[in-house]
Short mmCIF file of N, CA and C in Angstrom, two decimals:
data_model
loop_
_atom_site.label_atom_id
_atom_site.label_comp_id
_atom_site.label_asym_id
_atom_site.label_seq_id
_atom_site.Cartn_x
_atom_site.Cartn_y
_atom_site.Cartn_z
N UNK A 1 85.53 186.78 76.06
CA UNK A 1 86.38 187.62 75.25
C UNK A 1 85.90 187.65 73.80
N UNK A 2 85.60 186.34 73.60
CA UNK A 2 84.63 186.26 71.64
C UNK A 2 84.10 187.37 71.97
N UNK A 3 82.40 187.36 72.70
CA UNK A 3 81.44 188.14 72.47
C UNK A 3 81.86 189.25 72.72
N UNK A 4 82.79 189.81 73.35
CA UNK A 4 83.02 191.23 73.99
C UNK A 4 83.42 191.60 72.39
N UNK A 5 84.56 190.93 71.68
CA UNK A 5 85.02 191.33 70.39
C UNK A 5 83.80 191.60 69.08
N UNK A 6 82.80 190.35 69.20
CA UNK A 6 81.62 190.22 68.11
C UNK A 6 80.99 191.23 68.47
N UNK A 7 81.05 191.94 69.78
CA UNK A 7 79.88 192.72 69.96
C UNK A 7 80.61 194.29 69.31
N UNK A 8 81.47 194.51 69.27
CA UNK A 8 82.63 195.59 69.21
C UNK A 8 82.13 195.55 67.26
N UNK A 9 82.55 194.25 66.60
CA UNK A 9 82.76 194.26 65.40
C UNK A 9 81.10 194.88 64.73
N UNK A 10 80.39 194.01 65.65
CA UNK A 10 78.95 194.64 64.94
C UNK A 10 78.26 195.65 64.75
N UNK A 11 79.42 196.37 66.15
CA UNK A 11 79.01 198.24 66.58
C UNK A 11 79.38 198.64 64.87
N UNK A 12 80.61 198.21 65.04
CA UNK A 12 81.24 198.78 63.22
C UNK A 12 80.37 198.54 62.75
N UNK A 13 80.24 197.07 62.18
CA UNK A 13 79.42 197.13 60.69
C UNK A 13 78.19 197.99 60.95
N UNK A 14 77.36 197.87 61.66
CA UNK A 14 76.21 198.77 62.05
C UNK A 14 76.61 200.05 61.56
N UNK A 15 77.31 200.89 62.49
CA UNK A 15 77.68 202.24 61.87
C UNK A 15 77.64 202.53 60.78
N UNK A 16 78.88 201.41 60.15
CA UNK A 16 78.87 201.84 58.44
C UNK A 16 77.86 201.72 57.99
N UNK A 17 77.02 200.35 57.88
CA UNK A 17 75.99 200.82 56.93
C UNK A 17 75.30 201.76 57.14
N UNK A 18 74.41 202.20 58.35
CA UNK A 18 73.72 203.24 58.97
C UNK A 18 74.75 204.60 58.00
N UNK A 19 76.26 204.92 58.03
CA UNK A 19 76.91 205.98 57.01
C UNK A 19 77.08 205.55 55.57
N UNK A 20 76.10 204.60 54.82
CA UNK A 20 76.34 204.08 53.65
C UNK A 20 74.95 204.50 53.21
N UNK A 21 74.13 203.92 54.35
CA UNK A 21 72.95 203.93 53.86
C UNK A 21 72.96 205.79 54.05
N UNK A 22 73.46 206.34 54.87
CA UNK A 22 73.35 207.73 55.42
C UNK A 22 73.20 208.80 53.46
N UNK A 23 74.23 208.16 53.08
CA UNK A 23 74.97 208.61 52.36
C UNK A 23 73.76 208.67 50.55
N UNK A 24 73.69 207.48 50.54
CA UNK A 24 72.12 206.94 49.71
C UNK A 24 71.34 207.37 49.93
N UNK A 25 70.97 208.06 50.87
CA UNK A 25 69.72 208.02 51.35
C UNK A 25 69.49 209.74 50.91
N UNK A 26 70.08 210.40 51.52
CA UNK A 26 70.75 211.50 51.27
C UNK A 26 70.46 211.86 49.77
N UNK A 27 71.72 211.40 49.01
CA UNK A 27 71.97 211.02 47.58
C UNK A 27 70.09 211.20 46.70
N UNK A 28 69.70 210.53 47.16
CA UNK A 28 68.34 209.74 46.68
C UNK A 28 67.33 210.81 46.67
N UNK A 29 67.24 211.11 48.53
CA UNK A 29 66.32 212.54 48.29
C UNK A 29 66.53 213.74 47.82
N UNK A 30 67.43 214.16 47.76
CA UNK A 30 68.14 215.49 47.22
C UNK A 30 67.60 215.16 45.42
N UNK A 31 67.66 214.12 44.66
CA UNK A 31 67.04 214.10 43.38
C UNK A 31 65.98 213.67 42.85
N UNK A 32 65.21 213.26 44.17
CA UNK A 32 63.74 213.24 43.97
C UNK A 32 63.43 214.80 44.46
N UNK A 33 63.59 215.39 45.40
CA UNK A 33 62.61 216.53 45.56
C UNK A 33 63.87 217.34 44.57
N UNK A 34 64.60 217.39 44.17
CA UNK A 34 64.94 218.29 42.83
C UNK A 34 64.18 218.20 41.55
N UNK A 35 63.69 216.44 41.39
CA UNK A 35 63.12 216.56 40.28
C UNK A 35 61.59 216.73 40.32
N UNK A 36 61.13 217.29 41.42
CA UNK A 36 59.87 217.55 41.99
C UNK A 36 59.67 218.91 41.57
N UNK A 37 60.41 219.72 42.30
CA UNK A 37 61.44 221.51 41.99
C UNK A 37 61.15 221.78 40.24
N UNK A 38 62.08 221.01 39.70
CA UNK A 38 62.26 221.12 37.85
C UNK A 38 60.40 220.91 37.84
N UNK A 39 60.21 219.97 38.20
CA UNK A 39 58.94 219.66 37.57
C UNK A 39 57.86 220.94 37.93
N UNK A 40 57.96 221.60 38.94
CA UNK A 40 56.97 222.81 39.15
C UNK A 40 57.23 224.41 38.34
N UNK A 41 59.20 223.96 37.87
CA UNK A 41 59.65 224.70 37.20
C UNK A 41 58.91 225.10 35.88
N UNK A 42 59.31 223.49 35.05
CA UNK A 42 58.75 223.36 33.97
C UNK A 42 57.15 223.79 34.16
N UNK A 43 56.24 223.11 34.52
CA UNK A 43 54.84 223.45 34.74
C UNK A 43 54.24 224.65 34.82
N UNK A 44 55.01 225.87 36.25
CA UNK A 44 54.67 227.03 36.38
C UNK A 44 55.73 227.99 36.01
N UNK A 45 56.01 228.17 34.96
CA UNK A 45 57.19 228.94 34.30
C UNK A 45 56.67 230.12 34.18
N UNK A 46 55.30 230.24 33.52
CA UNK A 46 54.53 231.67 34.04
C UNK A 46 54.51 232.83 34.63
N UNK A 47 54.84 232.25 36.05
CA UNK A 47 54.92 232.92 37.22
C UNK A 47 55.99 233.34 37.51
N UNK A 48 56.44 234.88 37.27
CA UNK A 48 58.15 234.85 37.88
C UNK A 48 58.43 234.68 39.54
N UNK A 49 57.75 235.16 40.37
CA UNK A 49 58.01 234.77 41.63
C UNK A 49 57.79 233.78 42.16
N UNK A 50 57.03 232.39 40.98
CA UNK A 50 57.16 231.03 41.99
C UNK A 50 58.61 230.56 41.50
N UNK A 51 58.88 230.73 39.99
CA UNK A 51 59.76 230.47 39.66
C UNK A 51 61.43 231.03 40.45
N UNK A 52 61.16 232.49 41.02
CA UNK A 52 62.38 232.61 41.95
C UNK A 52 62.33 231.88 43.36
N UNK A 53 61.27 231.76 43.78
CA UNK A 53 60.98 230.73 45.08
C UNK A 53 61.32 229.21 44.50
N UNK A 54 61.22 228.63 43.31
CA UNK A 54 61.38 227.56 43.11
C UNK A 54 63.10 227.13 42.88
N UNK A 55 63.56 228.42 42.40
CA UNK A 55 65.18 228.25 42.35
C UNK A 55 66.15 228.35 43.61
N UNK A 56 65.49 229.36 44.37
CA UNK A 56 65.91 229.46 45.72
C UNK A 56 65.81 228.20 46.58
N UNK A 57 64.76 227.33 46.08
CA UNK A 57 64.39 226.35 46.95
C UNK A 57 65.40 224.83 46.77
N UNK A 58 65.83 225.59 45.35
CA UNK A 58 66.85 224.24 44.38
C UNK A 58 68.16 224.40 45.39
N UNK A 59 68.28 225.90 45.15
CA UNK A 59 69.86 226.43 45.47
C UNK A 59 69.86 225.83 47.44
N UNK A 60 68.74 225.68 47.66
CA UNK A 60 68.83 225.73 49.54
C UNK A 60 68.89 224.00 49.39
N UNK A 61 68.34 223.51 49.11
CA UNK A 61 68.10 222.12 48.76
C UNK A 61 69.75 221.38 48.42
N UNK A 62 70.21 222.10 47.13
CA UNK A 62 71.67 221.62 47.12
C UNK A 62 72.33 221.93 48.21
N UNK A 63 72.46 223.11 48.90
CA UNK A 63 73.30 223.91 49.73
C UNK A 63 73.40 222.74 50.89
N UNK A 64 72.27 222.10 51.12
CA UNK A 64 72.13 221.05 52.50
C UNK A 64 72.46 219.54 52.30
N UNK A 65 71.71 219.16 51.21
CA UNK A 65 72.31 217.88 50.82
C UNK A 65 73.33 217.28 50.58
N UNK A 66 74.21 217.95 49.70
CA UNK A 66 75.00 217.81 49.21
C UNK A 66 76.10 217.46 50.12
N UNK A 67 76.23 218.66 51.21
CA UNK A 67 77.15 218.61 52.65
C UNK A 67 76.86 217.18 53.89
N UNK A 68 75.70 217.14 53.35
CA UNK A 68 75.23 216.00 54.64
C UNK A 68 75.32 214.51 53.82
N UNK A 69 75.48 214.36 52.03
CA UNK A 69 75.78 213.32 51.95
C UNK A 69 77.38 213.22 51.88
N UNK A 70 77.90 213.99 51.90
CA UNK A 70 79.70 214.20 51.92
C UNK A 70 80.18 214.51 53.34
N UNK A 71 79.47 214.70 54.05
CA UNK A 71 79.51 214.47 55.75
C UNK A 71 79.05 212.76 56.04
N UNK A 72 78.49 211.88 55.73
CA UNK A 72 78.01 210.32 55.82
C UNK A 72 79.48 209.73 54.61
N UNK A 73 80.16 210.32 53.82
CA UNK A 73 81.05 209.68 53.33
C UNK A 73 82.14 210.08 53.81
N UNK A 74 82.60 211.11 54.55
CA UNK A 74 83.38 211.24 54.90
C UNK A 74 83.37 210.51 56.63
N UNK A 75 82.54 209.87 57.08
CA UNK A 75 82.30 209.33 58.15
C UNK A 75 82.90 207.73 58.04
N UNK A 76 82.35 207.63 56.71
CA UNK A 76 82.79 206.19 56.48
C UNK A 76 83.79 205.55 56.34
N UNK A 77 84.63 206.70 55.55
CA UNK A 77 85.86 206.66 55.56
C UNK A 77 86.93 207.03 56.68
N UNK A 78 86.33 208.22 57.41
CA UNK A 78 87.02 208.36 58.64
C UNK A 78 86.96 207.02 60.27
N UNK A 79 85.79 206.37 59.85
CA UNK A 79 85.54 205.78 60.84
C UNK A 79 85.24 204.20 60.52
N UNK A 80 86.11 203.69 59.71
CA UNK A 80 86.30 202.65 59.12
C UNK A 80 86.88 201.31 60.00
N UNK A 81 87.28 201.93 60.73
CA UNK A 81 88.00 200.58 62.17
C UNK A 81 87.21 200.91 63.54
N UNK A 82 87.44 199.82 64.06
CA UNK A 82 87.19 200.14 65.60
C UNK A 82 87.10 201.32 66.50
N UNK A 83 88.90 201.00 66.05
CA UNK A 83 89.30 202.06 67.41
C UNK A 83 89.43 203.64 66.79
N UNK A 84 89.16 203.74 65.54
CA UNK A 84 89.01 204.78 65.04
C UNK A 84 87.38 205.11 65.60
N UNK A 85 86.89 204.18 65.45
CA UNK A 85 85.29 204.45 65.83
C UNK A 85 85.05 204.77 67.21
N UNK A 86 85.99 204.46 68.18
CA UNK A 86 85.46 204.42 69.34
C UNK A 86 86.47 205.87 69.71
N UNK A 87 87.69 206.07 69.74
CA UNK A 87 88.57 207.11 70.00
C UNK A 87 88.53 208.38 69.16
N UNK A 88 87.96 208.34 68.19
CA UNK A 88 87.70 209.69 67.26
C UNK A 88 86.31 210.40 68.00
N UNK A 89 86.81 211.20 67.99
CA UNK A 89 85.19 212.37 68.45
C UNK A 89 84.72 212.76 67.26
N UNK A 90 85.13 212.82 66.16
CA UNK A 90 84.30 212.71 65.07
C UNK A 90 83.12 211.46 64.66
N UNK A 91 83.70 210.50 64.75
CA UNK A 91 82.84 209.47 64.89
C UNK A 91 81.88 209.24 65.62
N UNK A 92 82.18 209.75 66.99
CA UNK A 92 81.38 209.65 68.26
C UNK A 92 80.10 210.63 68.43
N UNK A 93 80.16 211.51 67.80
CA UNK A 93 79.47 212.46 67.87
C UNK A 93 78.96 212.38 66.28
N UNK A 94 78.94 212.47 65.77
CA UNK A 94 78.67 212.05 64.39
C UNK A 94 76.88 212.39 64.08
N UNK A 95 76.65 210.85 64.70
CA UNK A 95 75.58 210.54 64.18
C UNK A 95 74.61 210.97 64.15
N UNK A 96 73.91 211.30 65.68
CA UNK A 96 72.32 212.05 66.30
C UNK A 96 72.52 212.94 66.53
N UNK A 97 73.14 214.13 66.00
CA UNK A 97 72.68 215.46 65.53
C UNK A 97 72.55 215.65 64.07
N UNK A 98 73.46 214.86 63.33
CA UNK A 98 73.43 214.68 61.62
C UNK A 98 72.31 214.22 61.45
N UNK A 99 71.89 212.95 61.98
CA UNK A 99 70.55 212.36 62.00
C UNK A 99 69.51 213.40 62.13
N UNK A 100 69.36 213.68 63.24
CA UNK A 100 68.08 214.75 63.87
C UNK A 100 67.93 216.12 62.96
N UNK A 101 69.37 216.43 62.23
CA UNK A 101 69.32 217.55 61.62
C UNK A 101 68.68 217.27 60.00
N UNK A 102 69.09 216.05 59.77
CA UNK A 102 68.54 215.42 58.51
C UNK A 102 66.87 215.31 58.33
N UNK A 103 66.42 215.02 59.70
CA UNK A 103 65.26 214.31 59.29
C UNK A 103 64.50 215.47 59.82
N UNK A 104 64.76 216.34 60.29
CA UNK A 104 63.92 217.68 60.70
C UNK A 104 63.39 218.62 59.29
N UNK A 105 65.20 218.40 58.47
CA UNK A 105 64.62 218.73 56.77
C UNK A 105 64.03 218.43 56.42
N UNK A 106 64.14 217.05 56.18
CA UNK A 106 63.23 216.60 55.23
C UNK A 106 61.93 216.33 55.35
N UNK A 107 61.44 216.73 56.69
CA UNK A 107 60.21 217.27 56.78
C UNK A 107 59.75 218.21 56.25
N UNK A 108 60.45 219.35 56.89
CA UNK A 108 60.16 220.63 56.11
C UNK A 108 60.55 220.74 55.18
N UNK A 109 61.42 219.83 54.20
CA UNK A 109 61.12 220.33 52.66
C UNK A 109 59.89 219.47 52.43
N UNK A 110 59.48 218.32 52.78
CA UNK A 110 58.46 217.68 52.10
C UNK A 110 57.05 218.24 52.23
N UNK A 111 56.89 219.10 53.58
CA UNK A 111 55.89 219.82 53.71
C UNK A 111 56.18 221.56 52.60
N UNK A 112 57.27 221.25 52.36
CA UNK A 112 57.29 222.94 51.44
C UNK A 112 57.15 222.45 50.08
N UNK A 113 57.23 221.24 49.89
CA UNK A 113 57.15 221.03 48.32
C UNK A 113 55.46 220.28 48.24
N UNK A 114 54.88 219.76 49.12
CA UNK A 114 53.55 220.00 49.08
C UNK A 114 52.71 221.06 49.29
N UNK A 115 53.03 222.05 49.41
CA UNK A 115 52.61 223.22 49.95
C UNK A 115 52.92 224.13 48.97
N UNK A 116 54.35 224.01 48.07
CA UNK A 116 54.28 225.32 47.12
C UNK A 116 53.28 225.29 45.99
N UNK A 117 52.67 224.68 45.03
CA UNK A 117 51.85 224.64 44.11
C UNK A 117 50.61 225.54 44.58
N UNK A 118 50.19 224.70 45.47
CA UNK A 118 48.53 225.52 46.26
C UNK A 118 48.00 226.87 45.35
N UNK A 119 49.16 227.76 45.99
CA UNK A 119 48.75 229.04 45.60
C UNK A 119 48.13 229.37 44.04
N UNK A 120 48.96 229.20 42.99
CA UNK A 120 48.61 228.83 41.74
C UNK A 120 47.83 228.28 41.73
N UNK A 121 47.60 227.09 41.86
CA UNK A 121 46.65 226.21 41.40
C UNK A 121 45.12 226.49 41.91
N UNK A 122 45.34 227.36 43.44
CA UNK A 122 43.66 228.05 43.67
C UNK A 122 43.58 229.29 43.09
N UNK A 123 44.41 229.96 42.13
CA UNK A 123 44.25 231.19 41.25
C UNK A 123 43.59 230.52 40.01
N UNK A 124 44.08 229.19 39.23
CA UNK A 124 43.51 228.44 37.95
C UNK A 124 41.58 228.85 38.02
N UNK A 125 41.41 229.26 36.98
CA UNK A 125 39.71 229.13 36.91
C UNK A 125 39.74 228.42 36.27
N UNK A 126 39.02 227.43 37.66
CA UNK A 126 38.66 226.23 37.37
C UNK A 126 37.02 226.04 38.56
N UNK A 127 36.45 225.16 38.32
CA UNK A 127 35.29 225.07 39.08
C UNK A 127 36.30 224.55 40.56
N UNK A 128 35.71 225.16 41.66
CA UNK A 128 35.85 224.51 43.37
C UNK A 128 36.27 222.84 43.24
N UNK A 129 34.89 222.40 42.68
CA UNK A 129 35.22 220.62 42.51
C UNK A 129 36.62 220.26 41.66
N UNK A 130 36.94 220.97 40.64
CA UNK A 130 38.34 220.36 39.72
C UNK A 130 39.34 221.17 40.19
N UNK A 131 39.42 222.29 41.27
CA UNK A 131 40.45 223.01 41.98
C UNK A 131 40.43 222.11 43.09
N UNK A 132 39.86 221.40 43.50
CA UNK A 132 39.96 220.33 45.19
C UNK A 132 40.62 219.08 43.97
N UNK A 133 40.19 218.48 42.89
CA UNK A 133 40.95 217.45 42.43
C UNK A 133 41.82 217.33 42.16
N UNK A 134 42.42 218.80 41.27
CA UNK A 134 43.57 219.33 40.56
C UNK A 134 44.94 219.32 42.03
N UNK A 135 44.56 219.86 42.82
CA UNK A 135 44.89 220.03 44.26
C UNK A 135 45.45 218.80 45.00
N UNK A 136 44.58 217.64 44.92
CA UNK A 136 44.40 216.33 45.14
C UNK A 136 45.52 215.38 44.20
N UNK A 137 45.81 215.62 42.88
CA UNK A 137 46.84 215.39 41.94
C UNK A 137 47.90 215.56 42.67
N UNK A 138 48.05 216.77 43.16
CA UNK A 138 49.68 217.71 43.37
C UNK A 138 50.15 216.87 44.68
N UNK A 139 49.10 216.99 45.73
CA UNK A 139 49.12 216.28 46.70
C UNK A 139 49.89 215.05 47.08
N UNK A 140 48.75 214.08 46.19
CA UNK A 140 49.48 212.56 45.89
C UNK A 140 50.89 212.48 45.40
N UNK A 141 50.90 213.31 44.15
CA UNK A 141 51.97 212.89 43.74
C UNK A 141 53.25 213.24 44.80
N UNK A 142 53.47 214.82 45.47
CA UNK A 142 54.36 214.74 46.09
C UNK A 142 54.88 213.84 47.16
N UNK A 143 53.46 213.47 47.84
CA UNK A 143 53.58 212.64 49.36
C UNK A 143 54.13 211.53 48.92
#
C-alpha cells in the first residue's frame, strides 16, 4: 500500500515539474529567438520586406508562446493533486500533444531563424570566401 501511494505521489511531482519546467522553458525560448528577431531587426533595417517578414515572425512567435507557456501554468495549477491529476481530462491529455506541438516549433522556428539572414547576406558584395564566413557567423550564433 506505501509503494502503490509513493508511486502515485511521484507521478505528481514528476508532472509538475515536467509543467514548471514546461512553463520556463517556454518562457526562455520565446526571448531568446525574440531577441534573435530584434537583433536581425536592428542589423537589416534596410530592407523593408525582411523587416515585414521579421515582424510577422515576432507577431507568430508571440501568438504561440505565449499560449503554450500559460497552457503549462495553467496545468499546474489545474493539476496540482492527485486525483485532480488522474480524474481531470485536462490533465490527462495535457501533455503529448502540447509536448509534440511544442517541439515541432521550435524546430521550425530554429530552422527559420537560421535560414532568414542568408538571403541578404549572399546579396552583401563581399568576396565568396567572406560571404561563406560572414554566413558561418550568422550560423553559429543562431544554432
Amino acid at each position: 500500500m506505501y509503494c502503490r501511494n509513493l508511486v502515485k505521489t511521484h507521478r505528481l511531482l514528476y508532472s509538475q515539474s515536467l509543467s514548471v519546467n514546461g512553463a520556463v522553458y517556454q518562457i526562455s525560448i520565446f526571448f531568446t529567438e525574440l531577441s534573435i528577431l530584434l537583433l536581425y531587426l536592428r542589423i537589416f533595417s534596410v530592407n523593408q520586406i525582411f523587416t515585414r517578414i521579421t515582424i510577422i515572425s515576432i507577431v507568430v512567435l508571440t501568438l504561440t508562446y505565449v499560449p503554450l507557456a500559460g497552457l503549462a501554468i495553467a496545468f499546474l495549477v489545474a493539476c496540482n493533486d492527485l486525483n485532480k491529476l488522474i480524474g481531470n481530462p485536462f490533465c490527462t491529455g495535457y501533455t503529448i500533444p502540447a509536448l509534440l506541438f511544442s517541439a515541432i516549433f521550435n524546430v521550425i522556428t530554429d530552422i527559420w531563424l537560421l535560414l532568414l539572414p542568408f538571403p541578404l547576406l549572399m546579396k552583401l558584395q563581399l568576396q565568396p570566401r567572406q560571404k561563406l564566413g560572414l554566413a558561418a557567423v550568422f550560423a553559429a550564433g543562431v544554432g
